[in-house]
mmCIF file of C-alpha atoms (C1' of nucleotides) in Angstrom:
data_model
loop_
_atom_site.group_PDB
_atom_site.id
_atom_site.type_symbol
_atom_site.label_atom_id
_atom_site.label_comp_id
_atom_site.label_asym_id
_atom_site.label_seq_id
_atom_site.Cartn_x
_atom_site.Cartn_y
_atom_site.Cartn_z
ATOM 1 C CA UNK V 495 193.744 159.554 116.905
ATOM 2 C CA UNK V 496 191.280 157.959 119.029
ATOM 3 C CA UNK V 497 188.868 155.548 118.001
ATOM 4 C CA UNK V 498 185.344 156.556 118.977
ATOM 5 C CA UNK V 499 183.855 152.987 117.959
ATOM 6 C CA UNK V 500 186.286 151.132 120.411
ATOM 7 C CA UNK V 501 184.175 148.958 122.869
ATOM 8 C CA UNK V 502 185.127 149.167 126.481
ATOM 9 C CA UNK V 503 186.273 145.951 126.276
ATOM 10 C CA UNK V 504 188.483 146.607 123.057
ATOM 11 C CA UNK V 505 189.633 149.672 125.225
ATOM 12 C CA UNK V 506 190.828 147.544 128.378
ATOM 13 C CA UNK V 507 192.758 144.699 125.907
ATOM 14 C CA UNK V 508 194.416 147.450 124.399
ATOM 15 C CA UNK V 509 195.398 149.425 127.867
ATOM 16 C CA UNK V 510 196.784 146.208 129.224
ATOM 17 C CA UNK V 511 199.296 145.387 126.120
ATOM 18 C CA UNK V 512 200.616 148.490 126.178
ATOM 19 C CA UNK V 513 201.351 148.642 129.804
ATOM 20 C CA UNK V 514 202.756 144.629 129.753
ATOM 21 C CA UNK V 515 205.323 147.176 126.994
ATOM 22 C CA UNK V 516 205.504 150.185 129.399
ATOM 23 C CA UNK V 517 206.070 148.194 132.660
ATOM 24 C CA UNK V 518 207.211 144.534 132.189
ATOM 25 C CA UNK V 519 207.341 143.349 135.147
ATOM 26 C CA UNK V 520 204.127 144.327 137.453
ATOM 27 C CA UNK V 521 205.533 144.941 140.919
ATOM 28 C CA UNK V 522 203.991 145.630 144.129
ATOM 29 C CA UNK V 523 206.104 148.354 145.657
ATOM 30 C CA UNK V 524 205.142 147.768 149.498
ATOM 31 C CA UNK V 525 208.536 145.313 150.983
ATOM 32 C CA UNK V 526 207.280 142.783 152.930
ATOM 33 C CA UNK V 527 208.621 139.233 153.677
ATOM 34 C CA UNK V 528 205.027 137.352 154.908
ATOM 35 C CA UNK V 529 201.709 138.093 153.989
ATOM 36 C CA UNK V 530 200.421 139.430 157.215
ATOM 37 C CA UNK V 531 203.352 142.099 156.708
ATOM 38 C CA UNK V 532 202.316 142.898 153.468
ATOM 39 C CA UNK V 533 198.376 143.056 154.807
ATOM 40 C CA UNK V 534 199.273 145.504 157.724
ATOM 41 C CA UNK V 535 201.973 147.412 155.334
ATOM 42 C CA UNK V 536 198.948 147.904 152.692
ATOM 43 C CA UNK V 537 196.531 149.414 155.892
ATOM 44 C CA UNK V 538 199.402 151.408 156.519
ATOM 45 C CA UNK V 539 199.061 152.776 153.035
ATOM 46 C CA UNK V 540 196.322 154.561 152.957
ATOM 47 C CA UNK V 541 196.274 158.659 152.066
ATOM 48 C CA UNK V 542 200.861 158.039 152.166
ATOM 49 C CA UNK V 543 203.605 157.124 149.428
ATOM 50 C CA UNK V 544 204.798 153.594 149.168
ATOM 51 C CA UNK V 545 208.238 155.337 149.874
ATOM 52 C CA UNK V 546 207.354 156.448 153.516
ATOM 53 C CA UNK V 547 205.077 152.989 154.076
ATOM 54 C CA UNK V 548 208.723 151.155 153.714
ATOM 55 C CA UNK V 549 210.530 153.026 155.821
ATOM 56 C CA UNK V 550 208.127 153.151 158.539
ATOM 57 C CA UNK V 551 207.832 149.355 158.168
ATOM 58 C CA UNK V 552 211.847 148.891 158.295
ATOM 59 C CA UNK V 553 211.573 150.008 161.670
ATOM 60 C CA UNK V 554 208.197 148.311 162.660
ATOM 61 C CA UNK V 555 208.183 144.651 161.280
ATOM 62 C CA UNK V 556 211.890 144.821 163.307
ATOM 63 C CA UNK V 557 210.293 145.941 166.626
ATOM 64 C CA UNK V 558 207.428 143.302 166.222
ATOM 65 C CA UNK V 559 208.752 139.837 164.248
ATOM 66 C CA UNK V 560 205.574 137.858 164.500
ATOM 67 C CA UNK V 561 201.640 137.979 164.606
ATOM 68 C CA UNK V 562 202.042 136.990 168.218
ATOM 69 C CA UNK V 563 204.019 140.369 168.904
ATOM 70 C CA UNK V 564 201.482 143.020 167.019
ATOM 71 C CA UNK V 565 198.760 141.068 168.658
ATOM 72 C CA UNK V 566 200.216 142.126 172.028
ATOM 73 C CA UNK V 567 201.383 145.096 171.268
ATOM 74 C CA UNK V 568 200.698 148.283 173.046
ATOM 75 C CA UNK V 569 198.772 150.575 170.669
ATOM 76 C CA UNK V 570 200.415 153.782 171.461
ATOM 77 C CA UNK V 571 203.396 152.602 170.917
ATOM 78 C CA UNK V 572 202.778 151.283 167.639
ATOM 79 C CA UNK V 573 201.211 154.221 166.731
ATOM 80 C CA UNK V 574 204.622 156.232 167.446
ATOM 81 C CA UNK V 575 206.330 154.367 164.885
ATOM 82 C CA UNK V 576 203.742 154.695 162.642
ATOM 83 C CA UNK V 577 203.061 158.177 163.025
ATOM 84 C CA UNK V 578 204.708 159.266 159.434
ATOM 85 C CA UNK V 579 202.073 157.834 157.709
ATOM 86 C CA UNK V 580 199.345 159.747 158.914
ATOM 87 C CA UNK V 581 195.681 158.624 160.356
ATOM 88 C CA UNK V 582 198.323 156.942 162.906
ATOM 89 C CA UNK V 583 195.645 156.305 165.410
ATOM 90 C CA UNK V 584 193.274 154.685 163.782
ATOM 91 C CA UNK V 585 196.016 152.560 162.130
ATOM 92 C CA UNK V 586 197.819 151.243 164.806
ATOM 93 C CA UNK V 587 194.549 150.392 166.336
ATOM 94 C CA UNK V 588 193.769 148.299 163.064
ATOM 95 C CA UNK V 589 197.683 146.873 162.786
ATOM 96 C CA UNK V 590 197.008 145.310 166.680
ATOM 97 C CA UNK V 591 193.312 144.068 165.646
ATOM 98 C CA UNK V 592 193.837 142.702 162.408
ATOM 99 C CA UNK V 593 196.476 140.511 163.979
ATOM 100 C CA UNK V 594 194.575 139.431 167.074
ATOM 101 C CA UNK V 595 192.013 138.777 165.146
ATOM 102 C CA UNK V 596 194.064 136.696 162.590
ATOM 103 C CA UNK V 597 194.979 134.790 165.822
ATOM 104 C CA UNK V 598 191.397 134.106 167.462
ATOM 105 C CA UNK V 599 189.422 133.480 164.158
ATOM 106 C CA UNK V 600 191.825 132.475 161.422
ATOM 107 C CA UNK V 601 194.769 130.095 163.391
ATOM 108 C CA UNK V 602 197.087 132.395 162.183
ATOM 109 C CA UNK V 603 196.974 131.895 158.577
ATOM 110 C CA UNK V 604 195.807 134.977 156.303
ATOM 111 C CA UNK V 605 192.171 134.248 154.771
ATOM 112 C CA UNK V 606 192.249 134.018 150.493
ATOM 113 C CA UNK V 607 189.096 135.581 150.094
ATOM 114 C CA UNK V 608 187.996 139.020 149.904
ATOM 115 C CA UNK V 609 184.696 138.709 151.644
ATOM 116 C CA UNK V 610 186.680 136.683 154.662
ATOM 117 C CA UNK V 611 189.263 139.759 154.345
ATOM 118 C CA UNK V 612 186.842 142.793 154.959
ATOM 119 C CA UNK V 613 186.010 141.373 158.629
ATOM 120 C CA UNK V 614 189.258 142.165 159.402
ATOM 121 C CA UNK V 615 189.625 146.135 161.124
ATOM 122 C CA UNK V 616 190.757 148.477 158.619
ATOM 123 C CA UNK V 617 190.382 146.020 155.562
ATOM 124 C CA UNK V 618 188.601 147.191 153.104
ATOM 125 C CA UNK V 619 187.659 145.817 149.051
ATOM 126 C CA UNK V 620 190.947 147.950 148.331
ATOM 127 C CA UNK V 621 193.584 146.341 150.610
ATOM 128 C CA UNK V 622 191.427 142.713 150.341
ATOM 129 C CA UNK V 623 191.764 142.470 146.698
ATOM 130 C CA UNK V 624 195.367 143.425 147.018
ATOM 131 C CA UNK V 625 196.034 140.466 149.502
ATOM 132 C CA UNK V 626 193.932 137.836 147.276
ATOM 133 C CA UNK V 627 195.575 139.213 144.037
ATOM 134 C CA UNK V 628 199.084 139.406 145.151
ATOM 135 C CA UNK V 629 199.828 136.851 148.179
ATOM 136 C CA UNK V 630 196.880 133.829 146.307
ATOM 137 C CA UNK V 631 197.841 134.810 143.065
ATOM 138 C CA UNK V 632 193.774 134.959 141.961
ATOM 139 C CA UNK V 633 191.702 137.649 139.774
ATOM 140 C CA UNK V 634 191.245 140.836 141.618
ATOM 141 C CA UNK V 635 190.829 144.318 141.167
ATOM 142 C CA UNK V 636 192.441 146.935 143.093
ATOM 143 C CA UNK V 637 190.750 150.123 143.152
ATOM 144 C CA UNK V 638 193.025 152.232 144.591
ATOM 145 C CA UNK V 639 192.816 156.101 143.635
ATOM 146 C CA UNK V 640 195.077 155.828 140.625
ATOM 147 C CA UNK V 641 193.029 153.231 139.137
ATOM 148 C CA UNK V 642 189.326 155.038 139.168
ATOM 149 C CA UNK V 643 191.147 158.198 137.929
ATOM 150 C CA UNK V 644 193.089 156.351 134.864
ATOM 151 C CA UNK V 645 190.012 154.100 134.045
ATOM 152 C CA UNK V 646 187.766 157.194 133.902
ATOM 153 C CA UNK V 647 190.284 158.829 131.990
ATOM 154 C CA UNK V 648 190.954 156.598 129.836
ATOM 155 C CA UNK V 649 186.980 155.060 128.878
ATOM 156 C CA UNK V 650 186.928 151.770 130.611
ATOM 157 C CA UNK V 651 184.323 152.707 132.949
ATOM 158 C CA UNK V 652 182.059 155.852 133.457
ATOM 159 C CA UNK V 653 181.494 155.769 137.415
ATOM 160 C CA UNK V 654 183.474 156.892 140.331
ATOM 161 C CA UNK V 655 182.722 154.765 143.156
ATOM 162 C CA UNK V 656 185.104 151.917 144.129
ATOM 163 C CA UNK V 657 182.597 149.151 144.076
ATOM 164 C CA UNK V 658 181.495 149.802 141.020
ATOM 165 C CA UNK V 659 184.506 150.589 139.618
ATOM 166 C CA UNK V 660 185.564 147.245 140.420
ATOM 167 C CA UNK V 661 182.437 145.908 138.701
ATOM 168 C CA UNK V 662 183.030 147.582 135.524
ATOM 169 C CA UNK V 663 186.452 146.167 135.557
ATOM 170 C CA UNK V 664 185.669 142.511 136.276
ATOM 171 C CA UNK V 665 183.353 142.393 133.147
ATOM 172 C CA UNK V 666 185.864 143.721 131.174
ATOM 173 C CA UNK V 667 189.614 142.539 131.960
ATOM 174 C CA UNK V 668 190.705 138.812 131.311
ATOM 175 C CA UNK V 669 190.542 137.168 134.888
ATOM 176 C CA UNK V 670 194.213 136.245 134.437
ATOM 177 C CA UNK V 671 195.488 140.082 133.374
ATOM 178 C CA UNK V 672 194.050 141.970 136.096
ATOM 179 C CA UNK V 673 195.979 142.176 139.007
ATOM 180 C CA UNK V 674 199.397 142.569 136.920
ATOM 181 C CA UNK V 675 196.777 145.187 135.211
ATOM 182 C CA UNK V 676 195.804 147.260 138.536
ATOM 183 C CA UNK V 677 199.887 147.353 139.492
ATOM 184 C CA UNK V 678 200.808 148.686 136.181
ATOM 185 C CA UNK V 679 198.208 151.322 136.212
ATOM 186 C CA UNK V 680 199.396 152.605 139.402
ATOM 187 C CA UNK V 681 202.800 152.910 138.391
ATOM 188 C CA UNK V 682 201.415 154.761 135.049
ATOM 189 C CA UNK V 683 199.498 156.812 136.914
ATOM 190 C CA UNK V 684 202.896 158.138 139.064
ATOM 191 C CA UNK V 685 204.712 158.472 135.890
ATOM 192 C CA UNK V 686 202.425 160.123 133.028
ATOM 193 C CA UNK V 687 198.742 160.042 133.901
ATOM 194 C CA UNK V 688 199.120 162.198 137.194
ATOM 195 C CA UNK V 689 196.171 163.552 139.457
ATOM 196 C CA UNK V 690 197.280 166.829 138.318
ATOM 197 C CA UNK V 691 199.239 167.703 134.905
ATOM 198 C CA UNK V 692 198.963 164.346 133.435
ATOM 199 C CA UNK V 693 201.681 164.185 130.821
ATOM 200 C CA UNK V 694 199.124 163.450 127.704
ATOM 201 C CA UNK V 695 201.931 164.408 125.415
ATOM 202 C CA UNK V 696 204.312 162.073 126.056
ATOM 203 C CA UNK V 697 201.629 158.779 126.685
ATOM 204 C CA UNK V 698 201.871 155.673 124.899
ATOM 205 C CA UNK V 699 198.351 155.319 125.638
ATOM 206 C CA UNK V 700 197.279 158.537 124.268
ATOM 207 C CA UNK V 701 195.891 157.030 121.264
ATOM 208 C CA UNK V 702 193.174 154.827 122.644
ATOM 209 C CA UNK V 703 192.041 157.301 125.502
ATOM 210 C CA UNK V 704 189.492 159.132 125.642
ATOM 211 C CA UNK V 705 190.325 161.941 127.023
ATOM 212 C CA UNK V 706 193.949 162.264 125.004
ATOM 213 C CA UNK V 707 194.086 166.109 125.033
ATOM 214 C CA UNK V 708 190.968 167.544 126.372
ATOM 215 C CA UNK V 709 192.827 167.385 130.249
ATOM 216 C "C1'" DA R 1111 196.358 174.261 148.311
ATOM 217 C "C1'" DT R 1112 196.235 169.519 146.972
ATOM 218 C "C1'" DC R 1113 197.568 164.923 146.668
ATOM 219 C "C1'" DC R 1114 199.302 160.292 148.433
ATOM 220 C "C1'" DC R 1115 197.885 152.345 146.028
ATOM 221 C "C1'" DG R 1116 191.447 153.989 152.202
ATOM 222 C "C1'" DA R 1117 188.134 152.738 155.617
ATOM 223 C "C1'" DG R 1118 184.422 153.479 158.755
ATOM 224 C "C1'" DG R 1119 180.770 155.952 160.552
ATOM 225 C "C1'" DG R 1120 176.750 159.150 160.093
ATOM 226 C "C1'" DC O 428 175.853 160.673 149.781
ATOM 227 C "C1'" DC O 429 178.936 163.172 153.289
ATOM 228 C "C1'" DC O 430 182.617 163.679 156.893
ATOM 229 C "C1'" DT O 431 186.776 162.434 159.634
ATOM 230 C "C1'" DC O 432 191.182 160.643 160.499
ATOM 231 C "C1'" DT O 433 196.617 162.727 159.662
ATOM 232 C "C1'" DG O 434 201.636 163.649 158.251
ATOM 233 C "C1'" DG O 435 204.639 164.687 154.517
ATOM 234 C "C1'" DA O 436 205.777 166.022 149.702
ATOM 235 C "C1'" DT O 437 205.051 169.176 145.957
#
DNA sequence: ATCCCGAGGG
DNA sequence: CCCTCTGGAT
């Protein structure tokens, strides 16, 4: 059973061998071939599947190959193609501003850090972490929906809020684990620790979670 | 009905 | 803190 004298810390270095066993290789699930595309394709993922992000993307990173096109782009038309993934309008408007203003402010080139990221339309801590994490390869945490649920869930941290979820997290995962750490978890989180129903009965993490059976 | 790898505005 | 934006899957 669970131990009840486990420190948070003992908790997290625990969680993250088990899911290096359940999920090997840590994969970002959004296709993408440059890291703007993989910037707008993560704005485009908000409140829709990764499944539905691709396709939509299939279609619009053919219609627009470059910075230069989205940042001339009509809006409404963008927002067309986008319009499976829902909040379409406000996306679209981001998709066309992030890239103009990647153009005007940044010569083009994707910024590495998260606080240069969040001046960027639509980017929030969520999507900048993702971007530093995944295309700069450096410690980040991101706190997408599955990751406050499962780390509530499972006793690394007793707050909802992003931000501070992202706090809690910092202090206690090694630098070097945590991005792998926050892909893994959302890939447990579609598999066995769901929203709704999580599948407590057939976890491999059951037995240093705090909530293994009370759900 | 409720959820999906959110962000911005009030 | 709250609300809104939004379509699609379950």
């Amino acid at each position: 059973m669970e131990d009840v004298n486990m420190t948070k810390k003992q908790r997290a270095a625990a969680a993250v061998e088990k899911l290096k066993q359940l999920y090997p290789e840590a994969i970002c699930s959004l296709k993408h071939t440059k890291p703007y595309e993989l910037l707008l394709a993560t704005r485009l993922s908000a409140q829709c599947t990764d499944a539905r992000v691709n396709i939509v993307t299939k279609t619009l990173f053919d219609r627009y190959r470059s910075m230069e096109d989205f940042a001339a782009a009509d809006v409404d038309e963008v927002a067309g193609i986008i319009r499976p993934c829902g909040l379409f309008k406000t996306k679209a408007k981001d998709l066309v501003g992030i890239c103009q203003k990647l153009l005007l402010d940044y010569n083009g080139v994707v910024p590495d850090t998260i606080e240069e990221l969040i001046k960027l339309p639509g980017v929030g801590r969520k999507t900048a972490n993702l971007i530093v994490g995944d295309v700069y390869h450096k410690p980040a945490v991101v706190t997408d929906t599955h990751l406050i649920r499962i780390s509530n869930r499972l006793g690394l941290v007793d707050v909802k809020e992003p931000r501070k979820v992202e706090d809690q997290l910092r202090k206690i995962l090694p630098p070097e684990e945590s991005n792998d750490f926050c892909h893994r978890m959302v890939h447990f989180g579609r598999d066995t620790c769901r929203a709704r129903g999580p599948r407590c009965g057939e976890c491999a993490l059951a037995d240093i979670c705090k909530s293994a059976g009370k759900l």
